[in-house]
PDB file of C-alpha atoms (C1' of nucleotides) in Angstrom:
ATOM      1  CA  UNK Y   1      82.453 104.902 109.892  1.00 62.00           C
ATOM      2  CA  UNK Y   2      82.543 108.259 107.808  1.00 89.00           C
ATOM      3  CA  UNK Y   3      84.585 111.225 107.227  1.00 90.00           C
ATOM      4  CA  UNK Y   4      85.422 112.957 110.238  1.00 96.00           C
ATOM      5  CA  UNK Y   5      85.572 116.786 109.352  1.00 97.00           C
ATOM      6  CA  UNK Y   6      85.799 118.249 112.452  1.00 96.00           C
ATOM      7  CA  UNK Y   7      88.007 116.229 113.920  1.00 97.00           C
ATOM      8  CA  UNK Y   8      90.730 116.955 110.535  1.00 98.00           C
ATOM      9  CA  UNK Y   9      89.684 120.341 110.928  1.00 98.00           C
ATOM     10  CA  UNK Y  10      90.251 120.865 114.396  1.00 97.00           C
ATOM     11  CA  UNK Y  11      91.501 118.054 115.108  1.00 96.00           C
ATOM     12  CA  UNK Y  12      95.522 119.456 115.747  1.00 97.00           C
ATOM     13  CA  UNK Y  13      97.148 119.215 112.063  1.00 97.00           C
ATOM     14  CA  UNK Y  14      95.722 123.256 111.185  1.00 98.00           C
ATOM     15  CA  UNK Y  15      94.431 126.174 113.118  1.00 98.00           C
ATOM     16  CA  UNK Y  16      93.453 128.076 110.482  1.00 98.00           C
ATOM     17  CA  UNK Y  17      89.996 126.370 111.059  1.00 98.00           C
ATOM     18  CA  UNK Y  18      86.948 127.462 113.542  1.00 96.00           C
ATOM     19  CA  UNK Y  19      83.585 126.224 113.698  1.00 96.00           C
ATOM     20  CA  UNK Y  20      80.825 128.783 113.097  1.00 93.00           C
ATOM     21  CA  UNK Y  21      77.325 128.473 114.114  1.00 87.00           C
ATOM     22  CA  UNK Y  22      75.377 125.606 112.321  1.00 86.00           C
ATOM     23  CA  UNK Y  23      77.616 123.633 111.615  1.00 90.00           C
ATOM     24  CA  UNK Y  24      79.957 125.501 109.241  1.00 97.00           C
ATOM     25  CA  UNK Y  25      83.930 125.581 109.081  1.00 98.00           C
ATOM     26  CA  UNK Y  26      85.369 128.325 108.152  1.00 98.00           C
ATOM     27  CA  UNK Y  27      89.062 129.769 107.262  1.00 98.00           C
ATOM     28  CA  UNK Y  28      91.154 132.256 105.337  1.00 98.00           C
ATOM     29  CA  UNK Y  29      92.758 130.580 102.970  1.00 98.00           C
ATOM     30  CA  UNK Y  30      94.270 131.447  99.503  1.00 97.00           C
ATOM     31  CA  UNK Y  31      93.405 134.936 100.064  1.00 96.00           C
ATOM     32  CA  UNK Y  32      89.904 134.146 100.194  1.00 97.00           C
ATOM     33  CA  UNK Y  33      87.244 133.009 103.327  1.00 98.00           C
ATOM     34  CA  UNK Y  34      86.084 129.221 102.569  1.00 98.00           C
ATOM     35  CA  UNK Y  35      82.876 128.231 104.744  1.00 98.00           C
ATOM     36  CA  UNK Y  36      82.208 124.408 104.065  1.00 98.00           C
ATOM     37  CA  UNK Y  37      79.776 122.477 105.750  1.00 97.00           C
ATOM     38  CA  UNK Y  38      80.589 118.777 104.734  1.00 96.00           C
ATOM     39  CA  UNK Y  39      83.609 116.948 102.446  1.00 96.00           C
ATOM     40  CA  UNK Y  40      81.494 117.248  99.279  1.00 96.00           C
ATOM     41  CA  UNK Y  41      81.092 120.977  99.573  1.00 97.00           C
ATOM     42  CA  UNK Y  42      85.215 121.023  99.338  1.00 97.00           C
ATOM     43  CA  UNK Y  43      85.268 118.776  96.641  1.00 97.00           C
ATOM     44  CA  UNK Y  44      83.970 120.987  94.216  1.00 96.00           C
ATOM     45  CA  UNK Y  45      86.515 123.817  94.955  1.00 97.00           C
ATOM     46  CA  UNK Y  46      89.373 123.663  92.802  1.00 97.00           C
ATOM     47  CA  UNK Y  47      91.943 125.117  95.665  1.00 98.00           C
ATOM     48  CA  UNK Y  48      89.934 123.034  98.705  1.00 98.00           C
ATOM     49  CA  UNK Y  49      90.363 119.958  96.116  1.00 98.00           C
ATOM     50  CA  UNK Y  50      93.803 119.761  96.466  1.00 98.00           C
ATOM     51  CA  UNK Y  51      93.323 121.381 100.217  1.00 98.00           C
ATOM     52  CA  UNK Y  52      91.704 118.042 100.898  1.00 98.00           C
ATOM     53  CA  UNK Y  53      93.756 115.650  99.233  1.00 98.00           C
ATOM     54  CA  UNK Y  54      91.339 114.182  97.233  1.00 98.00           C
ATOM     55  CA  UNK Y  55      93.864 112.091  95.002  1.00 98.00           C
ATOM     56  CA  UNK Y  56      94.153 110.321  97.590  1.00 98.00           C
ATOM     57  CA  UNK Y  57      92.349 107.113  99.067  1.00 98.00           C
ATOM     58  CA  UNK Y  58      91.889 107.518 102.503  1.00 98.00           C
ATOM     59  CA  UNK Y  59      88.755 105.195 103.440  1.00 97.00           C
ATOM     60  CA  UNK Y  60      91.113 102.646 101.476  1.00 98.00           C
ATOM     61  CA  UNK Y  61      94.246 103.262 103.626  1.00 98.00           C
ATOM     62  CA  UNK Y  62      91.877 103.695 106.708  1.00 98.00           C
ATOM     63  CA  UNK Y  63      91.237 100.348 106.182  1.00 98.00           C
ATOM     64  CA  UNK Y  64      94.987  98.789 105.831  1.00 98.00           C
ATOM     65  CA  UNK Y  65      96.069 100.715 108.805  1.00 98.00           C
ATOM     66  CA  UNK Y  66      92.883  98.839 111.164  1.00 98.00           C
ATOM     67  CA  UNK Y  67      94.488  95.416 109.826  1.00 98.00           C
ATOM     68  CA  UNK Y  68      97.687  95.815 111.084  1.00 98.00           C
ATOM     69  CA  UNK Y  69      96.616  95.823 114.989  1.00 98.00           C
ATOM     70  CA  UNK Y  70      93.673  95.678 117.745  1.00 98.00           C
ATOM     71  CA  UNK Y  71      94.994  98.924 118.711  1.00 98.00           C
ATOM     72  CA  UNK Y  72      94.743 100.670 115.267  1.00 98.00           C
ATOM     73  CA  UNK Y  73      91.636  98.934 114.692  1.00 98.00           C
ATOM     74  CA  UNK Y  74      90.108 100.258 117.619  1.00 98.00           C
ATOM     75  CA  UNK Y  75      91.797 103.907 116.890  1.00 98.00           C
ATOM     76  CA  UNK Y  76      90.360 104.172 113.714  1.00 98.00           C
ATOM     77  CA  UNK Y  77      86.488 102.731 114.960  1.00 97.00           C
ATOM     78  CA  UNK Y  78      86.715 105.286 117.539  1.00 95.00           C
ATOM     79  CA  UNK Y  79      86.999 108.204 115.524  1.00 95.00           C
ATOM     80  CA  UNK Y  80      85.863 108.315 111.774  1.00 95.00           C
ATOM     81  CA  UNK Y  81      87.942 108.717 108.553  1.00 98.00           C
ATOM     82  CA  UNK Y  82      90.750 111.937 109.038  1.00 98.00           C
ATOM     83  CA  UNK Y  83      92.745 113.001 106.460  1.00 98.00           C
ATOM     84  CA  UNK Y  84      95.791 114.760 105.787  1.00 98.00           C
ATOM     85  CA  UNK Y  85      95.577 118.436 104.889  1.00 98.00           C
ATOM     86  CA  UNK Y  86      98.172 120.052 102.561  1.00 98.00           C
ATOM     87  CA  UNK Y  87      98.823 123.412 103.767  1.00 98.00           C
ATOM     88  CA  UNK Y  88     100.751 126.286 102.158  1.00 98.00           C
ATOM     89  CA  UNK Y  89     104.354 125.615 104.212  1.00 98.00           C
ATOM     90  CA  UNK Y  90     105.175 129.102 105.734  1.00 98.00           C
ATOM     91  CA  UNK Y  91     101.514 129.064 107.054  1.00 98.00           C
ATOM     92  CA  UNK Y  92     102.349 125.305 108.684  1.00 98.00           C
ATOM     93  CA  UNK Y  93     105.617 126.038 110.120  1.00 98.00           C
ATOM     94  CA  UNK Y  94     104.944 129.475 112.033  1.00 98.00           C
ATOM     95  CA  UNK Y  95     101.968 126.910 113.488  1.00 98.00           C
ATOM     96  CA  UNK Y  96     104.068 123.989 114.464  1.00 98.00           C
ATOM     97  CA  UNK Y  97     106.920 126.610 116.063  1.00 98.00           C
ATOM     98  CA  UNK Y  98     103.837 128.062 118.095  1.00 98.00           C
ATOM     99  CA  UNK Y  99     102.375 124.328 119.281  1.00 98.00           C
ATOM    100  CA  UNK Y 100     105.869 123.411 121.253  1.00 98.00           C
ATOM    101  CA  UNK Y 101     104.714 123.457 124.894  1.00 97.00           C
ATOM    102  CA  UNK Y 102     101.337 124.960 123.971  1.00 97.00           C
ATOM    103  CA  UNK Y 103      97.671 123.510 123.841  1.00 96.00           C
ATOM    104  CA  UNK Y 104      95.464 123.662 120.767  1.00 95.00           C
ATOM    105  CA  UNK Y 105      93.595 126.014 121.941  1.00 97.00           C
ATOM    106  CA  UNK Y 106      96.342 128.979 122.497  1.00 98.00           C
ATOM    107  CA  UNK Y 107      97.663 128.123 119.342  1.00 98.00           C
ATOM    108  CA  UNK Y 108      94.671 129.206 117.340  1.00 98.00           C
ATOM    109  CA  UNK Y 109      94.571 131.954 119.929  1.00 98.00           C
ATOM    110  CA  UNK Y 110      98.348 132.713 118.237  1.00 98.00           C
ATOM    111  CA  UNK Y 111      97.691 131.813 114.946  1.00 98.00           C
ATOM    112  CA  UNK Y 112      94.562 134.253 114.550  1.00 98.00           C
ATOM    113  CA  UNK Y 113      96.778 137.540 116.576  1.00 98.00           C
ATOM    114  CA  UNK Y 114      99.537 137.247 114.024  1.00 98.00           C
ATOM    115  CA  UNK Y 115      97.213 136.719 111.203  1.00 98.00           C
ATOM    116  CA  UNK Y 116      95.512 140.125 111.985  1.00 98.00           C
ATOM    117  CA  UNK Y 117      98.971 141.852 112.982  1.00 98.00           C
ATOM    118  CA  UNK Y 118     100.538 140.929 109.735  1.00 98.00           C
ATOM    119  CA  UNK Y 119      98.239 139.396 107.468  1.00 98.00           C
ATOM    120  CA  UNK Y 120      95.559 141.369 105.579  1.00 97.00           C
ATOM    121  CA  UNK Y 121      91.882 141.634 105.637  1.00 98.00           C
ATOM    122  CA  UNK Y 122      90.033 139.967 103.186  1.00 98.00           C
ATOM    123  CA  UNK Y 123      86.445 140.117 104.466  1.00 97.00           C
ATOM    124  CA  UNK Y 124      85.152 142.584 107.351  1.00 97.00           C
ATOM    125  CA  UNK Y 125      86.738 139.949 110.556  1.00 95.00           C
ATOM    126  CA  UNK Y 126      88.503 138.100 108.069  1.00 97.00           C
ATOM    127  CA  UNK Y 127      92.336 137.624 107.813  1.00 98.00           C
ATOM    128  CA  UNK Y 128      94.406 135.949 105.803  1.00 98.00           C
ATOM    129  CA  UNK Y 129      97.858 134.638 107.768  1.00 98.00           C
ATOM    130  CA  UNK Y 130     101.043 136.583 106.789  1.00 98.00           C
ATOM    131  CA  UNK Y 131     103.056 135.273 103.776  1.00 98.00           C
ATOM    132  CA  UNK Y 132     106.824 135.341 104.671  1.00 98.00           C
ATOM    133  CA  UNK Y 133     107.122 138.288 102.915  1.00 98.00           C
ATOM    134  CA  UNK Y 134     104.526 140.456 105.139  1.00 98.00           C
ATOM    135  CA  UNK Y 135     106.246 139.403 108.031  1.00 98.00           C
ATOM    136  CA  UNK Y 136     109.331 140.754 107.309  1.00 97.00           C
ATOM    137  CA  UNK Y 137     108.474 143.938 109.616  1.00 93.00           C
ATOM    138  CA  UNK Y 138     108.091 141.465 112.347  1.00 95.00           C
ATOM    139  CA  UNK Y 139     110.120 142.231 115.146  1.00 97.00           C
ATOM    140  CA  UNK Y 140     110.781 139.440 118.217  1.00 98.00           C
ATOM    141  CA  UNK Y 141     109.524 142.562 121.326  1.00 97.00           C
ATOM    142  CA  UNK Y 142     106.000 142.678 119.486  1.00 98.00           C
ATOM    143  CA  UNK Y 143     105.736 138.685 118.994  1.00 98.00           C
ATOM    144  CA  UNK Y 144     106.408 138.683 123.053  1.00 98.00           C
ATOM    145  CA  UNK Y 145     103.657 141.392 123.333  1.00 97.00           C
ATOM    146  CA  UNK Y 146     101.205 139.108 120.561  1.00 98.00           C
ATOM    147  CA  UNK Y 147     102.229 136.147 123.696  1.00 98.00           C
ATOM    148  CA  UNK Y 148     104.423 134.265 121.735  1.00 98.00           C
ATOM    149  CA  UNK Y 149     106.341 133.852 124.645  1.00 98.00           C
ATOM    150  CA  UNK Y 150     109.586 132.244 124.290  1.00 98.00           C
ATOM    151  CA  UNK Y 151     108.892 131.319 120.588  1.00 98.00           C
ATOM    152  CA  UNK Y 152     109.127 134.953 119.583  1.00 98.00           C
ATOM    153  CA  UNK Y 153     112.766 134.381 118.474  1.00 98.00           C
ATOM    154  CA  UNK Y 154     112.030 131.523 116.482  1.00 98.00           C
ATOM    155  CA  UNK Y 155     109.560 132.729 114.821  1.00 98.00           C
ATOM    156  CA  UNK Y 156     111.881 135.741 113.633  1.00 98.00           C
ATOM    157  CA  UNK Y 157     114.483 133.497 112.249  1.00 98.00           C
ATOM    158  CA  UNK Y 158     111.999 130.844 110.802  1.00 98.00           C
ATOM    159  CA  UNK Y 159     110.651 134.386 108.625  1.00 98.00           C
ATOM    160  CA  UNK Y 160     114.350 135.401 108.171  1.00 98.00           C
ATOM    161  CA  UNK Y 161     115.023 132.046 106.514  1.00 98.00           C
ATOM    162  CA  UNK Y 162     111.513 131.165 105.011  1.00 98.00           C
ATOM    163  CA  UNK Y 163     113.405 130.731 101.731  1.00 98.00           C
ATOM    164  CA  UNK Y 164     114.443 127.246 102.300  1.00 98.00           C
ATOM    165  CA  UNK Y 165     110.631 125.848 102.332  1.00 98.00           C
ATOM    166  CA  UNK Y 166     111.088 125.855  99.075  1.00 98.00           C
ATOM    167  CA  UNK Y 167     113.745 123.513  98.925  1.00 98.00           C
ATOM    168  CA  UNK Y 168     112.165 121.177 101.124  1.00 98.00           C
ATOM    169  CA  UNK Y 169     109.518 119.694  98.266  1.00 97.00           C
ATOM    170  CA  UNK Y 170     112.841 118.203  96.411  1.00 95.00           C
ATOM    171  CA  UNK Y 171     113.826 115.993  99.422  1.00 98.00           C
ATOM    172  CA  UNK Y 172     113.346 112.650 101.055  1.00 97.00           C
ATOM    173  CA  UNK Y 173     111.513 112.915 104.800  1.00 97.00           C
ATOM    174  CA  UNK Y 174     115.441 112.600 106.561  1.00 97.00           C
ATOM    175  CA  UNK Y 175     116.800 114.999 104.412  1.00 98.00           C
ATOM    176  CA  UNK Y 176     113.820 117.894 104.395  1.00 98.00           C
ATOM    177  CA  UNK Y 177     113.932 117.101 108.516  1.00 98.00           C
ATOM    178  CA  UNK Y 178     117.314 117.854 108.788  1.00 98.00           C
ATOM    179  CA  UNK Y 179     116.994 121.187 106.353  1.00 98.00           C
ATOM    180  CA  UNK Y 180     113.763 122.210 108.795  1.00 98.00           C
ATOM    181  CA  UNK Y 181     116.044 122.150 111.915  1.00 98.00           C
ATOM    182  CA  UNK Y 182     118.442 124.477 110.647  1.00 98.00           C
ATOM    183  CA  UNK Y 183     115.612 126.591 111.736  1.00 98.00           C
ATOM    184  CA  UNK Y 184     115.596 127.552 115.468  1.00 98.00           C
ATOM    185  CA  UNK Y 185     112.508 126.045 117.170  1.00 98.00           C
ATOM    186  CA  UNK Y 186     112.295 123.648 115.428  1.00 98.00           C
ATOM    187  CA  UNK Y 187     112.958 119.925 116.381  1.00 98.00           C
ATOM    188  CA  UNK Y 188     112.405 116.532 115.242  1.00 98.00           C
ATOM    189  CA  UNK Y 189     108.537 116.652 116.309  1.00 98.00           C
ATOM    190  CA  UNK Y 190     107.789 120.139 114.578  1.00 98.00           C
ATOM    191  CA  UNK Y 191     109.916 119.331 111.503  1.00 98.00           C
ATOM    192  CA  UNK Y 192     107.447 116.047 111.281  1.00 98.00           C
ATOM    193  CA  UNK Y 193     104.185 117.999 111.589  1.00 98.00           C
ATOM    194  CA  UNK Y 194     105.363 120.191 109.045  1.00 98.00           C
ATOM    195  CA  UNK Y 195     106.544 117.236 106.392  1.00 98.00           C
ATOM    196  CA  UNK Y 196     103.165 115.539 106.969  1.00 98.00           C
ATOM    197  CA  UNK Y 197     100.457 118.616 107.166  1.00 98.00           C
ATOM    198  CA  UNK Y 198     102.286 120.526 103.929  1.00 98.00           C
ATOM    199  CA  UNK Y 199     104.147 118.482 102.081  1.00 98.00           C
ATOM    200  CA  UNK Y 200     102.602 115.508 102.209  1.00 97.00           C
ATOM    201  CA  UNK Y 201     105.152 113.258 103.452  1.00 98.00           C
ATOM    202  CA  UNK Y 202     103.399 110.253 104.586  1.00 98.00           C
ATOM    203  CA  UNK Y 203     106.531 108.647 106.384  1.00 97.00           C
ATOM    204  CA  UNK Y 204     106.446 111.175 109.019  1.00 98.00           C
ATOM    205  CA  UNK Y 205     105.351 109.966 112.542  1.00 98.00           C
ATOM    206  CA  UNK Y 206     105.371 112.968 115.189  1.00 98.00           C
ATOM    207  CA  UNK Y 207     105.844 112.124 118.780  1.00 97.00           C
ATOM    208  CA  UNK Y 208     104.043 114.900 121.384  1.00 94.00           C
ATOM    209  CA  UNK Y 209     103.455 113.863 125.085  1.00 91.00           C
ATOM    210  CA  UNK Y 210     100.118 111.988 124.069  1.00 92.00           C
ATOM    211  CA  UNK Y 211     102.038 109.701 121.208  1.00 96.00           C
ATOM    212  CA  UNK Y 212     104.645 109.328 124.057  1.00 94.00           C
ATOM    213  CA  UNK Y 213     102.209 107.795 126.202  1.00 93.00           C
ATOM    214  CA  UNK Y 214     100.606 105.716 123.498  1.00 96.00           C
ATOM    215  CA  UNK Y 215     104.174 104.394 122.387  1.00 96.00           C
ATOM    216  CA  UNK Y 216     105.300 104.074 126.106  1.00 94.00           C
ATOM    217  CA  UNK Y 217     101.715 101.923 126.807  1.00 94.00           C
ATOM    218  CA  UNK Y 218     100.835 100.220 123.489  1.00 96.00           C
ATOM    219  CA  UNK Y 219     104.335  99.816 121.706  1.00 96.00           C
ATOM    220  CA  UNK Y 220     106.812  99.408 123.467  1.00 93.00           C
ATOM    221  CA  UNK Y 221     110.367  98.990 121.772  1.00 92.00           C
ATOM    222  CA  UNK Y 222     108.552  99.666 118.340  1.00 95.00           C
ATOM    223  CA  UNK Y 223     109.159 102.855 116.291  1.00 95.00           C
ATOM    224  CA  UNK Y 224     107.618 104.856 113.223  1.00 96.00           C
ATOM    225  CA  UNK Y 225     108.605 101.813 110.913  1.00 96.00           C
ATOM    226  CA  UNK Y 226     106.152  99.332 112.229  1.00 97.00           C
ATOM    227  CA  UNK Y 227     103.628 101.599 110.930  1.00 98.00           C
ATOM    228  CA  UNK Y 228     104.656 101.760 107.441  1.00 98.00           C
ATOM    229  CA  UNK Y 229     103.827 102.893 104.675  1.00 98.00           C
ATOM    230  CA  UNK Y 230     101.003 104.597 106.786  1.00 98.00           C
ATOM    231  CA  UNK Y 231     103.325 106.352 109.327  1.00 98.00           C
ATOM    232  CA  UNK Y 232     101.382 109.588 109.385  1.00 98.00           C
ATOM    233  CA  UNK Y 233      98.200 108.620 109.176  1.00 98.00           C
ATOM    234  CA  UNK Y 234      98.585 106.081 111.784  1.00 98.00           C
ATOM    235  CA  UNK Y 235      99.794 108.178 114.019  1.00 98.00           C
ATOM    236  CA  UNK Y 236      97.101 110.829 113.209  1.00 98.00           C
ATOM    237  CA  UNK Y 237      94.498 107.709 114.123  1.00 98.00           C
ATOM    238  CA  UNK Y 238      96.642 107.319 117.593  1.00 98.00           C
ATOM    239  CA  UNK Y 239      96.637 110.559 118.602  1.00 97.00           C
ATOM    240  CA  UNK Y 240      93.085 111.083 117.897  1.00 97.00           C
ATOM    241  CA  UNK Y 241      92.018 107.721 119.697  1.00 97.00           C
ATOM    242  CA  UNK Y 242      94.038 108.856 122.827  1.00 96.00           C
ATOM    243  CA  UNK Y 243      93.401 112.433 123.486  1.00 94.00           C
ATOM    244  CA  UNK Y 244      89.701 111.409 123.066  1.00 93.00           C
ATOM    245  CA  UNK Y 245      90.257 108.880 125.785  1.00 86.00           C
ATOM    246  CA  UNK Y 246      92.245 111.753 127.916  1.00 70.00           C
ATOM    247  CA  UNK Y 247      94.763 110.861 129.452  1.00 55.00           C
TER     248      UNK Y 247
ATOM    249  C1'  DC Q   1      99.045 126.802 144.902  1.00 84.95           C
ATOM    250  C1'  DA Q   2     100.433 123.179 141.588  1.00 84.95           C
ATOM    251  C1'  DC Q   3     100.597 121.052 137.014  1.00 84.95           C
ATOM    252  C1'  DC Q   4      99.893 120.827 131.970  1.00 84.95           C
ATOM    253  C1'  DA Q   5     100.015 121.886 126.844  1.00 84.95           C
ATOM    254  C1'  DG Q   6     100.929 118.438 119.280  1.00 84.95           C
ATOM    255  C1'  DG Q   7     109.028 120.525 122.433  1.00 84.95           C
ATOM    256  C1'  DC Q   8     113.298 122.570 121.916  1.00 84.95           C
ATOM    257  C1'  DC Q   9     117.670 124.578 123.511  1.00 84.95           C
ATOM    258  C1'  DG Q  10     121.685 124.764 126.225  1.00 84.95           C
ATOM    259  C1'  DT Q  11     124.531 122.537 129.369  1.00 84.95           C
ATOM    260  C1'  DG Q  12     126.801 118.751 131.554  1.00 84.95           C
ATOM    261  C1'  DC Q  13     128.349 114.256 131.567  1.00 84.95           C
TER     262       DC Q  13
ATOM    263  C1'  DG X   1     125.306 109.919 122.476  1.00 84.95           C
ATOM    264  C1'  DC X   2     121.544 110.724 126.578  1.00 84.95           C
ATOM    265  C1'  DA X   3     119.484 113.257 130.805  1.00 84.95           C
ATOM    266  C1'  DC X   4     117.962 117.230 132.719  1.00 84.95           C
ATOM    267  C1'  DG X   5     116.269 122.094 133.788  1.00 84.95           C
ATOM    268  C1'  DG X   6     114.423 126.175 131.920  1.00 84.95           C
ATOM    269  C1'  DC X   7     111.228 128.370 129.278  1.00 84.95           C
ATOM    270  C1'  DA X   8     106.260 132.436 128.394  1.00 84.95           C
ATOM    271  C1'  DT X   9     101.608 132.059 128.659  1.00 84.95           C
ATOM    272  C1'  DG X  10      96.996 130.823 129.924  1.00 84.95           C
ATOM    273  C1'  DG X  11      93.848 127.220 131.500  1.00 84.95           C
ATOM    274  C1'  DT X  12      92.291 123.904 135.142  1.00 84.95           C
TER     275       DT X  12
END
DNA sequence: CACCAGGCCGTGC
DNA sequence: GCACGGCATGGT
């Protein structure tokens, strides 16, 4: 089956994305808007290149992960190939702090509030998200009034100690997880999102309510390691396979 | 009205 | 170490 774009796009790993009419994906990214239609049209970007993670193989590891079980082999029928965006890290960890208890949807809702509150226009509609920096002036009373909710505070002291993202590239996955959760907000699911959709740690495996019920259903007694080496993307196949199944 | 969403924190045991 | 309630907000 072939590349899935929407589904990496909007699938849950960024909400920087939205779809536009016709067919186009758009986002504010690298201080620019990027309006793709298909995989190829990113391939010729230098930034959306790497974006993409074209130096990687995925139709090859698609195809090692649907070995290894009926289950993944179904998963990754149902659904075309996803990959694994890397995305700048301050930009992926304000997102996963916002997804705790919180739908897809709301999060973009999030995402886009703060980008205009903090970030900077770029084109007329257009705004970039905040760098670490820019939200400096953030204060945890207007997050509550953006409808952060009760991840207003974290969100102040994930800005407050944004400087330790870039310590994380240096580390193995236990290690970087561990320096994450110094952070408050974030646990051993956000910390995994983060590793995976930024710094391209494929070992991570997150576990949300619908990998709970997957696990609980399909794998019982197994954990992340019965997946390797494709942890991440495994899981990204799971997840995909049973939200689109609901329940 | 209830229950849920890409969970985590604080408390109690 | 594990279990449990609480948590802001908006959708169904």
């Amino acid at each position: 089956m072939k590349e899935n774009l929407r589904e990496t796009l909007l699938g849950g790993q960024s909400f920087s994305w939205k779809e536009e009419d016709g067919g186009v994906f758009s986002a504010v990214l690298n201080e620019k808007v990027y309006r793709i239609e298909t995989l190829e049209d990113a391939k010729r970007d230098p930034y959306l290149y790497d974006y993409f993670d074209f130096a990687y193989d995925y139709e090859k590891a698609k195809e090692e992960i649907a070995k290894k079980d009926g289950i993944l082999k179904e998963a990754t029928e149902s659904v075309g190939t996803i990959r694994l965006l890397k995305q700048e890290p301050f930009l992926t960890t304000i997102s996963f702090i916002l997804s705790q208890n919180n739908n897809i949807k709301r999060i973009k809702g999030l995402y886009d509030r703060i980008s205009k509150e903090y970030g900077h226009m770029v084109e007329p509609g257009y705004y970039s998200f905040p760098t670490a920096d820019e939200m400096k002036r953030v204060s945890v009373e207007r997050l509550r009034e953006l409808g952060c909710g009760f991840r207003a505070p974290f969100i102040y002291d994930a800005v407050m100690k944004a400087d330790i993202l870039k310590d994380v590239y240096d580390l193995d996955f236990d290690e970087a997880e561990k320096l994450l959760m110094t952070i408050k907000g974030i646990g051993p699911k956000v910390a995994s999102c983060i590793l995976i959709f930024s710094y391209q740690k494929r070992d991570g495996f997150p576990i949300d309510v619908w990998m709970k019920r997957v696990m609980n259903e399909y794998y019982p007694g197994k954990d992340k390691t019965y997946f390797a080496p494709y942890e991440a993307l495994s899981q990204q196949y799971l997840f995909s396979w049973i939200r689109s199944k609901g329940n």
